[in-house]
Amino acid sequence: MKINNNFNNIQESYLFSMIAKKTNEYKKANPDKEVIRLGIGDVTKPLCKEVIKSLHDAVDDMSTAEGFHGYGPEQGYEFLKEELVKYYAGKGVCLSSDEIFISDGAKSDLGNILDLFDKDNTVLIPDPVYPVYVDTNTMAGRNIVFLNADGNNGFLPLPDESVKADIIYLCSPNNPTGAVYNFEQLKEWVDYAIKQDAIILFDAAYECFISGDDLPTSIYQIEGAKKCAIEFCSFSKTAGFTGTRCGYTVVPFDLVREDTSINKMWLRRQTTKFNGVPYIVQKGAAAVFTAEGQKEIKEAIAYYKENALIIASALDKLGISYTGGKNSPYIWLKCPNNMSSWEFFDFLLEKANVVGTPGAGFGKNGEGYFRLTAFGNRENTVKAMERIKEAIEKYL
Ligand code: MLT
């Protein structure tokens, strides 16, 4: 018997588990201190009324013989997929409902999709990056090539023709940097992927934070993308489903490699290894697309974006540079006084009782940077920024 020794090549614990552990230890040692968490990107506003009503109705359905639902279609109920077809049509993207797969969230699918690809593929991953991309490929023993995202390219690296890649990860609006690719930049990526015969895994989990039509909210708004990209998205940040769990993955029919439909492979994979998202949860997610649901979720997103402005303006006053915060819930800042990411983490925890995420946890280029999230509640966001300002002015 042999274990998967690739697990020896990843950090012992996942970034956000490590932060939670450090925070809990600090709280245990300092029970009188009120710690504000602006670390993990977890929402704080409750589910909107329209979603709650739909969840209740779905629970009632389950209590009658006619309304009861047992195993559902593994790839999701048509009632939710049809809403997503309309949602994409609103972005100018034409999809068939069979190109959409409902899941329990983007994170799971971003890892699970790797079942479809050979172990010997080379994976191109920007650094810094959401740690799931690196960890899941390391677990599978794949060769990873990193692409530098830094202040010089505004944390938006573009393709390097001299690098050969088979699988490419892109996240826009980016986690952790908050940077957003424009249409021309994404087109460069699509052209590069087509030339390389590569597949882009496009993480659009934060698309709802983009305002206006100047920036792409789906990779399929780029010509040619259906031939080279899979898109992952979720209701977590859009509609507060971090604890309720529902997401979706788009695998276009046009995506074909080695004469094989990737859509068919994914359907085969999902029907074998996944039994679908609960009917009740999918009903809740479908309510996001009613007129009232859209109004309510947009209010919540606007609230978080206002938090981002509060964080950004406090940083402006402190003369600290940052990216993000405008079309993204994340603010990615340069640690003051050339502190390392973890030094600044400890400083903020101890001197301001505020938790953030050390940039170094997202890769080597994240060293010296720090991420704050706008998903806190208003009172805590204001208080946290006051405390950070006081601590920096007093100690640094
Ligand atoms: C984050 O804080 O980066 C995200 O909340 C993690 C996630 O979405 O899984």
Coordinates of C-alpha atoms and ligand atoms in Angstrom, one line a residue:
M1 CA 0.0 0.0 0.0
K2 CA 1.3 3.4 -0.9
I3 CA -0.1 6.8 0.1
N4 CA -0.1 9.8 -2.3
N5 CA 3.2 11.2 -1.4
N6 CA 2.5 14.4 -3.2
F7 CA 0.8 15.5 0.0
N8 CA 4.3 15.9 1.4
N9 CA 4.8 18.7 -1.0
I10 CA 2.0 20.9 0.2
Q11 CA 1.9 23.0 3.4
E12 CA 0.7 21.1 6.4
S13 CA -2.5 23.2 6.7
Y14 CA -4.5 25.3 4.3
L15 CA -3.9 29.0 4.5
F16 CA -7.2 30.0 6.0
S17 CA -7.1 27.1 8.6
M18 CA -3.7 28.4 9.6
I19 CA -5.0 31.9 10.1
A20 CA -8.0 30.6 12.1
K21 CA -5.7 28.6 14.3
K22 CA -3.4 31.6 15.0
T23 CA -6.4 33.8 15.7
N24 CA -8.0 31.3 18.1
E25 CA -4.8 30.9 20.0
Y26 CA -4.5 34.7 20.4
K27 CA -8.1 34.9 21.5
K28 CA -7.6 32.2 24.1
A29 CA -4.6 34.0 25.5
N30 CA -6.4 37.4 25.4
P31 CA -10.0 36.6 26.2
D32 CA -10.8 40.3 27.0
K33 CA -9.8 41.5 23.5
E34 CA -12.4 41.9 20.7
V35 CA -10.8 40.6 17.5
I36 CA -12.2 41.8 14.2
R37 CA -11.8 39.4 11.3
L38 CA -11.1 40.8 7.8
G39 CA -9.2 37.7 6.8
I40 CA -11.1 35.0 5.0
G41 CA -13.4 36.3 2.3
D42 CA -16.6 35.2 4.1
V43 CA -19.8 37.2 3.8
T44 CA -21.5 38.6 6.9
K45 CA -24.9 39.7 5.5
P46 CA -27.7 37.2 5.9
L47 CA -29.3 35.6 2.8
C48 CA -31.7 38.0 1.2
K49 CA -35.5 37.7 1.9
E50 CA -36.3 36.4 -1.6
V51 CA -33.9 33.5 -1.2
I52 CA -35.1 32.7 2.3
K53 CA -38.7 32.6 1.1
S54 CA -37.8 30.3 -1.7
L55 CA -35.8 28.0 0.7
H56 CA -38.9 27.8 3.0
D57 CA -41.2 27.0 0.0
A58 CA -38.8 24.3 -1.1
V59 CA -38.7 22.8 2.4
D60 CA -42.5 22.7 2.3
D61 CA -42.3 21.0 -1.1
M62 CA -40.3 18.2 0.5
S63 CA -43.1 17.5 3.0
T64 CA -45.6 16.4 0.3
A65 CA -45.6 13.3 -1.9
E66 CA -46.1 15.5 -5.0
G67 CA -43.4 18.1 -4.1
F68 CA -40.8 15.7 -2.7
H69 CA -37.5 15.4 -4.5
G70 CA -35.1 12.5 -4.1
Y71 CA -31.9 12.2 -6.2
G72 CA -31.9 15.0 -8.6
P73 CA -29.9 15.4 -11.9
E74 CA -26.2 15.4 -10.9
Q75 CA -25.6 18.4 -13.2
G76 CA -28.4 20.5 -11.6
Y77 CA -32.1 21.2 -12.1
E78 CA -33.2 22.7 -15.3
F79 CA -35.1 25.5 -13.4
L80 CA -31.8 26.9 -12.1
K81 CA -29.7 26.2 -15.2
E82 CA -32.3 28.1 -17.3
E83 CA -32.0 31.1 -15.0
L84 CA -28.2 31.0 -15.6
V85 CA -28.7 30.8 -19.4
K86 CA -30.7 34.0 -19.2
Y87 CA -28.1 35.6 -16.8
Y88 CA -25.4 34.8 -19.4
A89 CA -27.6 36.1 -22.2
G90 CA -27.7 39.4 -20.4
K91 CA -23.9 39.5 -20.7
G92 CA -24.1 38.8 -24.4
V93 CA -23.1 35.2 -24.0
C94 CA -25.2 32.5 -25.6
L95 CA -25.1 29.1 -23.7
S96 CA -27.2 26.0 -23.8
S97 CA -28.4 24.8 -20.4
D98 CA -26.4 21.6 -21.0
E99 CA -23.2 23.6 -20.9
I100 CA -23.9 24.6 -17.3
F101 CA -23.3 22.3 -14.4
I102 CA -24.5 23.2 -10.9
S103 CA -22.1 22.4 -8.1
D104 CA -21.6 23.0 -4.4
G105 CA -19.2 25.8 -5.1
A106 CA -16.3 27.0 -7.3
K107 CA -13.6 25.6 -5.0
S108 CA -14.7 22.0 -5.3
D109 CA -15.0 22.2 -9.1
L110 CA -11.7 23.9 -9.5
G111 CA -10.1 20.9 -7.8
N112 CA -12.4 18.3 -9.3
I113 CA -11.9 19.4 -12.9
L114 CA -8.4 18.1 -12.8
D115 CA -9.8 14.5 -13.0
L116 CA -10.2 15.3 -16.7
F117 CA -6.6 16.1 -17.5
D118 CA -3.4 14.0 -17.8
K119 CA -1.0 14.2 -14.9
D120 CA 1.8 15.2 -17.3
N121 CA 0.2 18.4 -18.3
T122 CA 2.1 21.6 -17.5
V123 CA 0.1 24.0 -15.4
L124 CA 0.6 27.8 -15.6
I125 CA -0.4 29.6 -12.4
P126 CA 0.0 33.3 -11.6
D127 CA 1.7 34.1 -8.4
P128 CA 0.2 35.4 -6.0
V129 CA -2.9 33.2 -6.4
Y130 CA -5.8 31.6 -4.6
P131 CA -4.0 28.6 -2.9
V132 CA -6.5 26.0 -4.1
Y133 CA -5.0 26.0 -7.7
V134 CA -1.5 25.3 -6.5
D135 CA -2.4 22.8 -3.8
T136 CA -4.8 20.7 -5.9
N137 CA -2.2 20.4 -8.7
T138 CA 0.6 19.6 -6.3
M139 CA -1.6 16.9 -4.7
A140 CA -1.9 15.4 -8.2
G141 CA 1.9 15.7 -8.8
R142 CA 1.6 18.1 -11.7
N143 CA 4.4 20.3 -12.9
I144 CA 3.6 23.9 -12.1
V145 CA 5.1 26.9 -13.9
F146 CA 4.5 30.2 -12.1
L147 CA 3.8 33.5 -13.8
N148 CA 4.9 36.6 -11.9
A149 CA 2.2 39.0 -11.0
D150 CA 3.6 42.1 -9.3
G151 CA 3.6 45.8 -9.0
N152 CA 5.3 46.1 -12.4
N153 CA 2.4 44.5 -14.3
G154 CA -0.3 45.8 -12.0
F155 CA -0.8 42.2 -10.8
L156 CA -2.2 41.4 -14.2
P157 CA 0.4 39.2 -15.9
L158 CA 0.0 38.6 -19.7
P159 CA 1.1 35.5 -21.6
D160 CA 4.7 34.9 -22.3
E161 CA 4.9 33.2 -25.8
S162 CA 8.1 31.4 -24.8
V163 CA 6.3 29.5 -22.0
K164 CA 4.6 26.2 -22.9
A165 CA 1.4 25.6 -20.9
D166 CA -1.4 23.0 -21.1
I167 CA -3.6 24.3 -18.3
I168 CA -3.8 28.0 -17.4
Y169 CA -5.5 29.4 -14.3
L170 CA -6.9 32.9 -14.4
C171 CA -9.0 34.7 -11.8
S172 CA -10.6 38.0 -12.5
P173 CA -11.5 40.0 -10.4
N174 CA -8.5 38.5 -8.8
N175 CA -8.2 36.8 -5.5
P176 CA -6.1 38.0 -3.7
T177 CA -5.0 41.2 -5.5
G178 CA -8.4 42.6 -6.6
A179 CA -6.9 43.4 -10.0
V180 CA -9.3 43.0 -13.1
Y181 CA -8.3 42.1 -16.6
N182 CA -9.8 44.2 -19.4
F183 CA -11.2 42.9 -22.7
E184 CA -7.9 43.3 -24.6
Q185 CA -5.8 41.6 -21.9
L186 CA -8.2 38.6 -21.7
K187 CA -8.2 38.4 -25.5
E188 CA -4.4 38.0 -25.4
W189 CA -4.9 35.0 -23.0
V190 CA -7.5 33.4 -25.2
D191 CA -5.3 33.8 -28.3
Y192 CA -2.3 32.3 -26.4
A193 CA -4.4 29.4 -25.1
I194 CA -5.7 28.6 -28.6
K195 CA -2.2 28.7 -30.0
Q196 CA -0.9 26.4 -27.3
D197 CA -3.9 24.1 -27.5
A198 CA -4.2 24.8 -23.7
I199 CA -7.3 25.1 -21.6
I200 CA -8.0 28.2 -19.4
L201 CA -9.6 27.5 -16.1
F202 CA -11.3 30.9 -15.5
D203 CA -12.4 31.6 -11.9
A204 CA -15.1 34.2 -12.1
A205 CA -16.2 33.9 -8.5
Y206 CA -16.0 37.7 -8.0
E207 CA -17.6 38.8 -11.3
C208 CA -20.5 40.5 -9.5
F209 CA -18.2 43.1 -8.1
I210 CA -17.5 44.6 -11.5
S211 CA -19.5 47.8 -12.1
G212 CA -20.3 49.0 -15.6
D213 CA -19.7 47.4 -19.0
D214 CA -16.0 48.4 -19.5
L215 CA -14.6 45.2 -18.0
P216 CA -15.4 41.5 -18.8
T217 CA -17.5 39.6 -16.3
S218 CA -17.2 36.3 -18.2
I219 CA -14.4 34.9 -20.3
Y220 CA -17.0 34.0 -22.9
Q221 CA -17.4 37.7 -23.7
I222 CA -14.1 37.2 -25.5
E223 CA -14.2 35.8 -29.0
G224 CA -12.8 32.3 -29.2
A225 CA -13.1 31.6 -25.5
K226 CA -15.6 28.7 -25.9
K227 CA -12.9 26.8 -27.7
C228 CA -10.4 27.1 -24.9
A229 CA -12.0 27.9 -21.5
I230 CA -14.0 26.5 -18.6
E231 CA -15.6 29.1 -16.3
F232 CA -16.2 28.6 -12.6
C233 CA -18.6 30.7 -10.6
S234 CA -20.5 30.6 -7.4
F235 CA -23.4 32.1 -5.4
S236 CA -21.1 32.5 -2.4
K237 CA -19.9 36.0 -3.0
T238 CA -22.8 37.0 -5.3
A239 CA -25.6 36.1 -3.0
G240 CA -24.1 35.1 0.4
F241 CA -24.1 31.4 -0.1
T242 CA -20.7 30.7 1.5
G243 CA -22.5 28.5 4.1
T244 CA -25.4 27.4 1.9
R245 CA -23.2 26.1 -0.9
C246 CA -24.1 26.5 -4.5
G247 CA -22.0 27.3 -7.6
Y248 CA -21.8 26.5 -11.3
T249 CA -19.3 25.5 -13.9
V250 CA -19.6 26.2 -17.6
V251 CA -18.1 23.7 -20.0
P252 CA -18.8 24.7 -23.6
F253 CA -19.7 22.1 -26.3
D254 CA -17.0 23.8 -28.4
L255 CA -14.3 22.7 -26.0
V256 CA -12.8 19.6 -27.6
R257 CA -9.3 18.1 -27.1
E258 CA -8.0 14.9 -28.7
D259 CA -11.4 14.6 -30.6
T260 CA -13.1 14.3 -27.2
S261 CA -15.8 16.6 -25.8
I262 CA -14.7 18.0 -22.5
N263 CA -18.3 18.7 -21.7
K264 CA -19.1 15.0 -22.1
M265 CA -16.1 14.1 -19.9
W266 CA -17.2 16.4 -17.2
L267 CA -20.8 15.1 -17.3
R268 CA -19.5 11.6 -17.0
R269 CA -17.3 12.6 -14.1
Q270 CA -20.1 14.4 -12.3
T271 CA -22.6 11.7 -12.8
T272 CA -20.1 9.2 -11.3
K273 CA -18.7 11.1 -8.4
F274 CA -21.3 13.7 -7.5
N275 CA -25.0 13.4 -6.5
G276 CA -25.9 17.0 -7.1
V277 CA -26.7 20.0 -5.0
P278 CA -29.8 19.7 -2.7
Y279 CA -33.1 20.6 -4.4
I280 CA -33.8 23.1 -1.5
V281 CA -30.5 24.9 -2.1
Q282 CA -31.0 25.1 -5.9
K283 CA -34.5 26.6 -5.3
G284 CA -32.9 29.2 -3.0
A285 CA -30.3 30.0 -5.7
A286 CA -32.9 30.3 -8.4
A287 CA -34.6 33.0 -6.4
V288 CA -31.5 35.2 -6.9
F289 CA -32.7 35.8 -10.4
T290 CA -36.2 37.1 -9.7
A291 CA -36.5 40.9 -10.0
E292 CA -36.7 41.2 -6.2
G293 CA -33.8 38.8 -5.7
Q294 CA -31.6 40.8 -8.1
K295 CA -32.5 44.0 -6.3
E296 CA -31.7 42.5 -2.9
I297 CA -28.4 41.0 -3.9
K298 CA -27.3 44.2 -5.6
E299 CA -27.9 46.1 -2.4
A300 CA -25.7 43.6 -0.5
I301 CA -22.9 43.9 -3.1
A302 CA -23.2 47.7 -2.9
Y303 CA -22.8 47.5 0.9
Y304 CA -19.6 45.5 0.6
K305 CA -18.3 47.8 -2.1
E306 CA -18.9 50.7 0.3
N307 CA -16.8 48.8 2.9
A308 CA -14.1 48.5 0.3
L309 CA -14.1 52.3 -0.1
I310 CA -13.9 52.8 3.6
I311 CA -10.8 50.5 3.7
A312 CA -9.3 52.2 0.7
S313 CA -9.8 55.7 1.9
A314 CA -8.2 54.8 5.3
L315 CA -5.2 53.4 3.4
D316 CA -5.0 56.6 1.3
K317 CA -4.8 58.7 4.5
L318 CA -2.0 56.5 5.8
G319 CA -0.1 56.8 2.4
I320 CA -0.2 53.0 2.0
S321 CA -0.4 51.8 -1.6
Y322 CA -2.9 49.1 -2.7
T323 CA -4.7 47.5 -5.6
G324 CA -8.3 46.3 -5.7
G325 CA -11.2 47.5 -3.7
K326 CA -12.9 49.1 -6.7
N327 CA -14.3 46.1 -8.7
S328 CA -13.4 43.6 -6.1
P329 CA -14.1 42.9 -2.4
Y330 CA -10.4 42.5 -1.8
I331 CA -7.8 45.2 -1.0
W332 CA -4.2 44.2 -1.6
L333 CA -1.8 46.5 0.3
K334 CA 1.9 46.9 0.6
C335 CA 2.9 46.2 4.2
P336 CA 4.3 49.4 5.8
N337 CA 7.9 49.7 6.9
N338 CA 9.0 46.9 4.6
M339 CA 7.4 44.4 7.1
S340 CA 7.0 40.8 5.9
S341 CA 3.4 39.6 5.4
W342 CA 3.4 37.5 8.6
E343 CA 5.1 40.2 10.6
F344 CA 2.3 42.6 9.6
F345 CA -0.3 39.9 10.4
D346 CA 1.1 39.6 13.9
F347 CA 1.4 43.3 14.3
L348 CA -2.2 43.9 13.4
L349 CA -3.4 41.0 15.5
E350 CA -1.6 42.2 18.6
K351 CA -1.7 46.0 18.3
A352 CA -5.0 46.5 16.5
N353 CA -6.8 43.1 17.2
V354 CA -7.6 42.9 13.5
V355 CA -7.1 39.8 11.4
G356 CA -6.2 40.0 7.7
T357 CA -4.5 37.6 5.3
P358 CA -0.8 37.6 4.8
G359 CA 0.1 38.0 1.1
A360 CA 2.9 35.4 1.5
G361 CA 0.2 32.8 1.9
F362 CA -0.8 33.3 -1.8
G363 CA 2.7 32.7 -3.2
K364 CA 6.2 34.2 -3.2
N365 CA 5.2 37.4 -4.9
G366 CA 2.7 38.0 -2.1
E367 CA 5.6 38.4 0.4
G368 CA 5.5 42.0 1.8
Y369 CA 1.8 42.3 0.9
F370 CA -1.4 41.9 2.9
R371 CA -5.1 41.3 2.0
L372 CA -8.1 42.8 3.7
T373 CA -11.6 41.8 2.8
A374 CA -14.6 44.1 2.5
F375 CA -17.0 41.3 3.5
G376 CA -17.1 42.4 7.2
N377 CA -20.1 44.3 8.6
R378 CA -20.0 48.1 8.4
E379 CA -19.4 48.7 12.1
N380 CA -16.5 46.3 12.3
T381 CA -15.0 47.6 9.0
V382 CA -15.0 51.2 10.3
K383 CA -13.7 50.1 13.7
A384 CA -11.0 47.9 12.2
M385 CA -9.7 50.8 10.0
E386 CA -9.6 53.2 12.9
R387 CA -7.7 50.7 15.0
I388 CA -5.2 50.0 12.1
K389 CA -4.7 53.7 11.6
E390 CA -4.0 54.2 15.4
A391 CA -1.7 51.3 15.6
I392 CA 0.4 52.3 12.5
E393 CA 0.6 55.9 13.7
K394 CA 1.6 54.9 17.2
Y395 CA 4.1 52.1 16.5
L396 CA 5.5 52.5 13.0
Ligands
MLT1 C1 -10.7 33.7 0.3 O1 -10.8 34.3 1.4 O2 -9.8 33.7 -0.4 C2 -12.0 32.9 -0.1 O3 -13.0 33.2 0.8 C3 -11.7 31.5 -0.1 C4 -12.8 30.8 -0.8 O4 -13.6 31.4 -1.5 O5 -12.7 29.6 -0.8

